[in-house]
PDB file of C-alpha atoms and ligand atoms in Angstrom:
ATOM      1  CA  MET W 192       0.000   0.000   0.000  1.00 89.00           C
ATOM      2  CA  ASP W 193       1.300   3.456  -0.910  1.00 94.00           C
ATOM      3  CA  ARG W 194       1.039   5.601   2.245  1.00 96.00           C
ATOM      4  CA  ARG W 195       2.564   8.725   0.753  1.00 97.00           C
ATOM      5  CA  GLN W 196       0.721  11.984   1.372  1.00 97.00           C
ATOM      6  CA  TYR W 197       1.149  15.034  -0.856  1.00 97.00           C
ATOM      7  CA  THR W 198       1.399  18.623   0.359  1.00 95.00           C
ATOM      8  CA  PRO W 199       1.181  21.071  -2.563  1.00 95.00           C
ATOM      9  CA  SER W 200       2.983  23.809  -0.600  1.00 95.00           C
ATOM     10  CA  SER W 201       6.004  21.507  -0.135  1.00 95.00           C
ATOM     11  CA  ALA W 202       6.410  21.169  -3.868  1.00 93.00           C
ATOM     12  CA  ARG W 203       6.381  24.963  -4.174  1.00 95.00           C
ATOM     13  CA  ASN W 204       8.667  25.902  -1.287  1.00 97.00           C
ATOM     14  CA  ARG W 205      11.210  23.057  -1.218  1.00 98.00           C
ATOM     15  CA  GLY W 206      13.466  24.556  -3.900  1.00 98.00           C
ATOM     16  CA  PRO W 207      13.873  27.992  -2.303  1.00 98.00           C
ATOM     17  CA  ILE W 208      14.242  26.456   1.188  1.00 98.00           C
ATOM     18  CA  LEU W 209      16.949  24.056   0.019  1.00 98.00           C
ATOM     19  CA  GLN W 210      18.848  26.861  -1.669  1.00 98.00           C
ATOM     20  CA  ALA W 211      18.762  28.987   1.497  1.00 98.00           C
ATOM     21  CA  LEU W 212      19.758  26.016   3.674  1.00 98.00           C
ATOM     22  CA  ARG W 213      22.724  25.125   1.488  1.00 97.00           C
ATOM     23  CA  GLU W 214      24.113  28.653   1.818  1.00 97.00           C
ATOM     24  CA  ARG W 215      23.940  28.472   5.630  1.00 97.00           C
ATOM     25  CA  LEU W 216      24.724  24.885   6.557  1.00 98.00           C
ATOM     26  CA  PRO W 217      25.958  23.967  10.013  1.00 98.00           C
ATOM     27  CA  ALA W 218      28.891  21.568  10.517  1.00 98.00           C
ATOM     28  CA  PRO W 219      28.510  18.025   9.167  1.00 98.00           C
ATOM     29  CA  GLY W 220      26.277  15.882  11.346  1.00 98.00           C
ATOM     30  CA  THR W 221      22.569  15.108  11.577  1.00 98.00           C
ATOM     31  CA  PHE W 222      19.719  17.432  10.673  1.00 98.00           C
ATOM     32  CA  LEU W 223      16.704  16.732  12.880  1.00 98.00           C
ATOM     33  CA  GLU W 224      13.451  17.726  11.190  1.00 98.00           C
ATOM     34  CA  ILE W 225      10.610  18.472  13.602  1.00 98.00           C
ATOM     35  CA  ALA W 226       7.080  17.926  12.232  1.00 98.00           C
ATOM     36  CA  SER W 227       8.122  16.360   8.937  1.00 98.00           C
ATOM     37  CA  GLY W 228       4.529  16.201   7.727  1.00 97.00           C
ATOM     38  CA  SER W 229       4.265  14.152   4.553  1.00 97.00           C
ATOM     39  CA  GLY W 230       8.048  13.640   4.301  1.00 98.00           C
ATOM     40  CA  GLU W 231       8.403  15.437   0.978  1.00 98.00           C
ATOM     41  CA  HIS W 232      10.906  17.956   2.353  1.00 98.00           C
ATOM     42  CA  ALA W 233      13.051  15.133   3.744  1.00 98.00           C
ATOM     43  CA  VAL W 234      13.343  13.214   0.491  1.00 98.00           C
ATOM     44  CA  HIS W 235      13.949  16.375  -1.520  1.00 98.00           C
ATOM     45  CA  PHE W 236      16.613  17.842   0.762  1.00 98.00           C
ATOM     46  CA  ALA W 237      18.671  14.814   1.809  1.00 98.00           C
ATOM     47  CA  PRO W 238      20.245  13.937  -1.585  1.00 98.00           C
ATOM     48  CA  HIS W 239      21.533  17.524  -1.814  1.00 98.00           C
ATOM     49  CA  LEU W 240      23.068  17.516   1.683  1.00 98.00           C
ATOM     50  CA  ALA W 241      25.753  14.880   1.339  1.00 95.00           C
ATOM     51  CA  ASP W 242      27.637  15.895   4.511  1.00 97.00           C
ATOM     52  CA  HIS W 243      24.531  15.558   6.659  1.00 98.00           C
ATOM     53  CA  LYS W 244      22.135  12.820   7.667  1.00 98.00           C
ATOM     54  CA  TRP W 245      18.450  13.744   7.624  1.00 98.00           C
ATOM     55  CA  GLN W 246      16.364  12.630  10.609  1.00 98.00           C
ATOM     56  CA  ALA W 247      12.654  13.122   9.958  1.00 98.00           C
ATOM     57  CA  SER W 248      10.168  12.999  12.845  1.00 98.00           C
ATOM     58  CA  ASN W 249       6.556  13.623  13.745  1.00 98.00           C
ATOM     59  CA  HIS W 250       4.174  13.070  16.636  1.00 98.00           C
ATOM     60  CA  GLU W 251       1.346  11.664  14.507  1.00 97.00           C
ATOM     61  CA  GLN W 252       1.462   8.099  13.240  1.00 97.00           C
ATOM     62  CA  ASP W 253      -0.293   8.770   9.930  1.00 96.00           C
ATOM     63  CA  GLN W 254       2.310  11.405   9.116  1.00 96.00           C
ATOM     64  CA  LEU W 255       5.100   8.981  10.044  1.00 97.00           C
ATOM     65  CA  ASP W 256       3.493   6.408   7.754  1.00 97.00           C
ATOM     66  CA  SER W 257       3.681   8.934   4.923  1.00 98.00           C
ATOM     67  CA  VAL W 258       7.353   9.612   5.660  1.00 98.00           C
ATOM     68  CA  TYR W 259       8.034   5.853   5.547  1.00 98.00           C
ATOM     69  CA  GLY W 260       6.191   5.757   2.220  1.00 98.00           C
ATOM     70  CA  TRP W 261       8.305   8.557   0.770  1.00 98.00           C
ATOM     71  CA  LEU W 262      11.549   7.019   2.057  1.00 97.00           C
ATOM     72  CA  ALA W 263      10.640   3.713   0.407  1.00 97.00           C
ATOM     73  CA  HIS W 264       9.832   5.495  -2.855  1.00 97.00           C
ATOM     74  CA  SER W 265      12.847   7.845  -2.867  1.00 97.00           C
ATOM     75  CA  PRO W 266      15.596   6.286  -0.732  1.00 97.00           C
ATOM     76  CA  ALA W 267      18.899   8.012  -0.064  1.00 97.00           C
ATOM     77  CA  PRO W 268      21.817   6.704   2.009  1.00 97.00           C
ATOM     78  CA  ASN W 269      21.666   9.692   4.380  1.00 98.00           C
ATOM     79  CA  LEU W 270      17.914   9.424   5.103  1.00 98.00           C
ATOM     80  CA  LEU W 271      17.349   7.926   8.561  1.00 98.00           C
ATOM     81  CA  PRO W 272      14.153   6.081   9.552  1.00 97.00           C
ATOM     82  CA  PRO W 273      11.713   8.656  11.002  1.00 98.00           C
ATOM     83  CA  LEU W 274      11.258   9.024  14.757  1.00 98.00           C
ATOM     84  CA  LYS W 275       8.088   9.525  16.741  1.00 98.00           C
ATOM     85  CA  LEU W 276       8.764  12.864  18.402  1.00 98.00           C
ATOM     86  CA  ASP W 277       6.444  15.329  20.100  1.00 98.00           C
ATOM     87  CA  ALA W 278       8.092  18.737  20.162  1.00 98.00           C
ATOM     88  CA  THR W 279       6.711  19.403  23.652  1.00 98.00           C
ATOM     89  CA  ALA W 280       8.317  16.289  25.175  1.00 98.00           C
ATOM     90  CA  PRO W 281      10.919  17.032  27.852  1.00 98.00           C
ATOM     91  CA  LEU W 282      13.213  14.389  26.354  1.00 98.00           C
ATOM     92  CA  TRP W 283      13.535  13.777  22.627  1.00 98.00           C
ATOM     93  CA  PRO W 284      14.567  10.362  21.250  1.00 98.00           C
ATOM     94  CA  VAL W 285      17.764  11.834  19.772  1.00 98.00           C
ATOM     95  CA  GLU W 286      18.854  12.582  23.351  1.00 98.00           C
ATOM     96  CA  LEU W 287      18.822   8.932  24.376  1.00 98.00           C
ATOM     97  CA  PRO W 288      22.229   7.303  24.802  1.00 97.00           C
ATOM     98  CA  ASP W 289      21.412   4.659  22.171  1.00 97.00           C
ATOM     99  CA  TYR W 290      20.534   7.217  19.471  1.00 98.00           C
ATOM    100  CA  ALA W 291      22.416   6.014  16.394  1.00 95.00           C
ATOM    101  CA  ALA W 292      23.276   9.262  14.594  1.00 98.00           C
ATOM    102  CA  PRO W 293      24.713  11.949  16.861  1.00 98.00           C
ATOM    103  CA  PRO W 294      25.714  14.756  16.766  1.00 98.00           C
ATOM    104  CA  VAL W 295      22.691  16.879  15.848  1.00 98.00           C
ATOM    105  CA  THR W 296      24.161  19.953  14.160  1.00 98.00           C
ATOM    106  CA  GLY W 297      20.939  21.211  12.559  1.00 98.00           C
ATOM    107  CA  VAL W 298      17.242  21.369  13.461  1.00 99.00           C
ATOM    108  CA  PHE W 299      14.727  22.183  10.744  1.00 98.00           C
ATOM    109  CA  ASN W 300      11.032  22.902  11.107  1.00 98.00           C
ATOM    110  CA  ALA W 301       8.552  24.170   8.544  1.00 98.00           C
ATOM    111  CA  ASN W 302       5.044  25.444   8.970  1.00 98.00           C
ATOM    112  CA  MET W 303       4.314  24.209  12.476  1.00 98.00           C
ATOM    113  CA  ILE W 304       4.411  27.000  15.034  1.00 98.00           C
ATOM    114  CA  HIS W 305       1.437  28.920  13.606  1.00 98.00           C
ATOM    115  CA  ILE W 306      -0.742  25.816  13.358  1.00 98.00           C
ATOM    116  CA  ALA W 307      -0.039  24.613  16.874  1.00 98.00           C
ATOM    117  CA  PRO W 308      -0.498  26.243  20.289  1.00 98.00           C
ATOM    118  CA  TRP W 309       2.351  28.464  21.522  1.00 98.00           C
ATOM    119  CA  PRO W 310       3.656  25.816  23.998  1.00 98.00           C
ATOM    120  CA  VAL W 311       4.601  23.696  20.959  1.00 98.00           C
ATOM    121  CA  CYS W 312       6.944  26.470  19.811  1.00 98.00           C
ATOM    122  CA  GLN W 313       8.273  26.739  23.360  1.00 98.00           C
ATOM    123  CA  GLY W 314       8.828  22.974  23.489  1.00 98.00           C
ATOM    124  CA  MET W 315      10.644  23.006  20.173  1.00 98.00           C
ATOM    125  CA  MET W 316      12.930  25.827  21.282  1.00 98.00           C
ATOM    126  CA  ALA W 317      13.702  24.018  24.538  1.00 98.00           C
ATOM    127  CA  GLY W 318      14.443  20.798  22.648  1.00 98.00           C
ATOM    128  CA  ALA W 319      16.583  22.496  20.009  1.00 98.00           C
ATOM    129  CA  GLY W 320      18.516  24.178  22.805  1.00 98.00           C
ATOM    130  CA  ARG W 321      19.126  20.757  24.395  1.00 98.00           C
ATOM    131  CA  VAL W 322      20.034  18.707  21.322  1.00 98.00           C
ATOM    132  CA  LEU W 323      22.065  21.108  19.181  1.00 98.00           C
ATOM    133  CA  VAL W 324      25.838  21.112  19.498  1.00 98.00           C
ATOM    134  CA  ASP W 325      27.621  24.406  20.033  1.00 98.00           C
ATOM    135  CA  ARG W 326      27.268  26.430  16.787  1.00 98.00           C
ATOM    136  CA  GLY W 327      24.529  24.074  15.615  1.00 98.00           C
ATOM    137  CA  ARG W 328      21.744  25.836  13.743  1.00 98.00           C
ATOM    138  CA  LEU W 329      17.960  25.946  13.946  1.00 98.00           C
ATOM    139  CA  PHE W 330      16.005  26.832  10.801  1.00 98.00           C
ATOM    140  CA  LEU W 331      12.312  27.753  11.039  1.00 98.00           C
ATOM    141  CA  TYR W 332      10.333  28.245   7.852  1.00 98.00           C
ATOM    142  CA  GLY W 333       6.911  29.869   7.680  1.00 98.00           C
ATOM    143  CA  PRO W 334       4.967  33.148   7.892  1.00 98.00           C
ATOM    144  CA  TYR W 335       5.728  35.686  10.638  1.00 98.00           C
ATOM    145  CA  LYS W 336       4.457  39.029  11.802  1.00 98.00           C
ATOM    146  CA  VAL W 337       7.156  41.711  12.014  1.00 98.00           C
ATOM    147  CA  GLY W 338       6.758  44.342  14.734  1.00 97.00           C
ATOM    148  CA  GLY W 339       3.265  42.982  15.374  1.00 97.00           C
ATOM    149  CA  ILE W 340       2.197  43.574  11.773  1.00 98.00           C
ATOM    150  CA  HIS W 341       1.424  41.069   9.049  1.00 98.00           C
ATOM    151  CA  THR W 342       3.753  41.266   6.055  1.00 98.00           C
ATOM    152  CA  ALA W 343       0.903  40.678   3.568  1.00 98.00           C
ATOM    153  CA  GLU W 344      -2.875  40.875   3.460  1.00 98.00           C
ATOM    154  CA  THR W 345      -2.980  37.187   2.541  1.00 98.00           C
ATOM    155  CA  ASN W 346      -1.130  36.393   5.785  1.00 98.00           C
ATOM    156  CA  ALA W 347      -3.698  38.437   7.755  1.00 98.00           C
ATOM    157  CA  GLU W 348      -6.480  36.404   6.128  1.00 98.00           C
ATOM    158  CA  PHE W 349      -4.611  33.157   6.842  1.00 98.00           C
ATOM    159  CA  ASP W 350      -4.232  34.233  10.491  1.00 98.00           C
ATOM    160  CA  LEU W 351      -7.996  34.740  10.806  1.00 98.00           C
ATOM    161  CA  TRP W 352      -8.581  31.312   9.275  1.00 98.00           C
ATOM    162  CA  LEU W 353      -6.103  29.725  11.717  1.00 98.00           C
ATOM    163  CA  LYS W 354      -7.842  31.330  14.695  1.00 98.00           C
ATOM    164  CA  SER W 355     -11.226  30.145  13.429  1.00 98.00           C
ATOM    165  CA  LYS W 356      -9.846  26.590  13.554  1.00 98.00           C
ATOM    166  CA  ASN W 357      -8.317  26.989  16.995  1.00 98.00           C
ATOM    167  CA  PRO W 358      -8.015  30.222  19.012  1.00 98.00           C
ATOM    168  CA  ASP W 359      -4.538  29.105  20.144  1.00 98.00           C
ATOM    169  CA  PHE W 360      -3.239  28.989  16.574  1.00 98.00           C
ATOM    170  CA  ALA W 361      -1.724  32.189  15.147  1.00 98.00           C
ATOM    171  CA  ILE W 362       0.945  33.552  12.907  1.00 98.00           C
ATOM    172  CA  ARG W 363       3.636  34.390  15.436  1.00 98.00           C
ATOM    173  CA  ASP W 364       5.494  37.646  15.790  1.00 98.00           C
ATOM    174  CA  GLN W 365       9.130  37.067  15.008  1.00 98.00           C
ATOM    175  CA  ASP W 366      10.212  39.050  18.103  1.00 98.00           C
ATOM    176  CA  ASP W 367       8.298  36.617  20.359  1.00 98.00           C
ATOM    177  CA  VAL W 368       9.964  33.659  18.628  1.00 98.00           C
ATOM    178  CA  ILE W 369      13.408  35.278  18.858  1.00 98.00           C
ATOM    179  CA  HIS W 370      12.852  36.005  22.563  1.00 98.00           C
ATOM    180  CA  GLU W 371      11.775  32.414  23.242  1.00 98.00           C
ATOM    181  CA  ALA W 372      14.800  31.070  21.374  1.00 98.00           C
ATOM    182  CA  ALA W 373      17.167  33.269  23.382  1.00 98.00           C
ATOM    183  CA  THR W 374      15.952  31.713  26.639  1.00 98.00           C
ATOM    184  CA  HIS W 375      17.347  28.408  25.337  1.00 98.00           C
ATOM    185  CA  GLY W 376      20.746  29.626  24.189  1.00 98.00           C
ATOM    186  CA  LEU W 377      19.697  30.115  20.562  1.00 98.00           C
ATOM    187  CA  VAL W 378      20.970  33.356  19.059  1.00 98.00           C
ATOM    188  CA  HIS W 379      19.012  34.816  16.135  1.00 98.00           C
ATOM    189  CA  LEU W 380      21.237  35.194  13.081  1.00 98.00           C
ATOM    190  CA  GLU W 381      18.866  36.165  10.308  1.00 97.00           C
ATOM    191  CA  ALA W 382      15.266  36.581   9.143  1.00 98.00           C
ATOM    192  CA  TYR W 383      15.755  35.542   5.553  1.00 98.00           C
ATOM    193  CA  PRO W 384      12.835  36.581   3.303  1.00 98.00           C
ATOM    194  CA  MET W 385      11.368  33.739   1.279  1.00 98.00           C
ATOM    195  CA  PRO W 386       8.806  33.639  -1.536  1.00 97.00           C
ATOM    196  CA  ALA W 387       5.086  33.975  -0.793  1.00 97.00           C
ATOM    197  CA  ASN W 388       5.589  36.200   2.263  1.00 97.00           C
ATOM    198  CA  ASN W 389       7.439  33.627   4.341  1.00 98.00           C
ATOM    199  CA  PHE W 390      10.730  33.764   6.214  1.00 98.00           C
ATOM    200  CA  LEU W 391      13.485  31.366   7.076  1.00 98.00           C
ATOM    201  CA  GLN W 392      14.398  32.276  10.651  1.00 98.00           C
ATOM    202  CA  ILE W 393      17.928  31.152  11.442  1.00 98.00           C
ATOM    203  CA  PHE W 394      19.319  30.656  14.939  1.00 98.00           C
ATOM    204  CA  GLU W 395      22.657  29.425  16.250  1.00 98.00           C
ATOM    205  CA  LYS W 396      23.268  27.583  19.475  1.00 98.00           C
ATOM    206  CA  ARG W 397      25.860  29.205  21.669  1.00 97.00           C
ATOM    207  CA  ALA W 398      26.969  27.075  24.573  1.00 87.00           C
TER     208      ALA W 398
HETATM  209  C1  LIG Q 684       1.113  22.288   8.455  1.00 96.32           C
HETATM  210  S1  LIG Q 684       1.908  20.797   8.868  1.00 96.32           S
HETATM  211  C2  LIG Q 684       3.544  21.094   8.211  1.00 96.32           C
HETATM  212  C3  LIG Q 684       4.210  19.832   7.780  1.00 96.32           C
HETATM  213  C4  LIG Q 684       5.534  20.012   7.034  1.00 96.32           C
HETATM  214  N1  LIG Q 684       6.570  20.477   7.912  1.00 96.32           N
HETATM  215  C5  LIG Q 684       5.366  20.921   5.864  1.00 96.32           C
HETATM  216  O1  LIG Q 684       5.907  22.033   5.863  1.00 96.32           O
HETATM  217  O2  LIG Q 684       4.706  20.508   4.895  1.00 96.32           O
HETATM  218  C6  LIG Q 684       2.102  20.922  10.613  1.00 96.32           C
HETATM  219  C7  LIG Q 684       2.798  19.734  11.234  1.00 96.32           C
HETATM  220  O3  LIG Q 684       3.052  19.986  12.606  1.00 96.32           O
HETATM  221  C8  LIG Q 684       2.941  18.758  13.286  1.00 96.32           C
HETATM  222  N2  LIG Q 684       2.847  19.013  14.736  1.00 96.32           N
HETATM  223  C9  LIG Q 684       1.879  19.697  15.383  1.00 96.32           C
HETATM  224  N3  LIG Q 684       2.118  19.670  16.707  1.00 96.32           N
HETATM  225  C10 LIG Q 684       3.264  18.965  16.881  1.00 96.32           C
HETATM  226  C11 LIG Q 684       4.017  18.580  18.024  1.00 96.32           C
HETATM  227  N4  LIG Q 684       3.626  18.893  19.272  1.00 96.32           N
HETATM  228  N5  LIG Q 684       5.139  17.850  17.841  1.00 96.32           N
HETATM  229  C12 LIG Q 684       5.528  17.492  16.601  1.00 96.32           C
HETATM  230  N6  LIG Q 684       4.859  17.814  15.484  1.00 96.32           N
HETATM  231  C13 LIG Q 684       3.737  18.538  15.631  1.00 96.32           C
HETATM  232  C14 LIG Q 684       1.722  18.099  12.640  1.00 96.32           C
HETATM  233  O4  LIG Q 684       1.675  16.731  12.895  1.00 96.32           O
HETATM  234  C15 LIG Q 684       1.983  18.429  11.174  1.00 96.32           C
HETATM  235  O5  LIG Q 684       2.805  17.422  10.583  1.00 96.32           O
END
């Protein structure tokens, strides 16, 4: 049975994200992807990141099943089997002593923090602060408010739609995200503008 899911936005944004990632790579090691969704980012990125392993993860089994489906369809030697990982967990599986692919030098997450309650962003920042090596990098892709203001009318409409689904969902203000990151030793390097009114927010762990 083919368990692959398809996310149209992944097909649109994967090229620009990969290009931005490749210009800002952390040291060789493992990239941990939080909330891998369908798995399309994982299978697109990994073959282009030969010095890194790609560790997909998700907290939902049907999403993990899709990642397994994509890995079976598009295998690459540096694609690791996905992990069940809830960003809010106080201990992530990559922190266990028997984790097979340390060190984690990169954490990547796309399109999660606006479509999850704020504690999920807080949990991810805490986890990234724990698992990243010194000078490891965290990359967050998605829409952000800047100075409390939406960067496009379409983002304002998307924000209203998110809140109609769940009042705890929202496009986050980048200053709030930067502040949360700083409490976990993650220094903000750059808010890199991406197509369709998104940003790649880049942080570096400083021990
Ligand atoms: C809009 S999808 C984005 C998926 C993928 N990253 C992408 O860009 O296509 C949001 C993802 O966040 C995941 N998610 C929500 N809360 C989470 C949590 N607490 N821990 C891990 N993943 C979570 C969902 O399972 C879903 O895969």
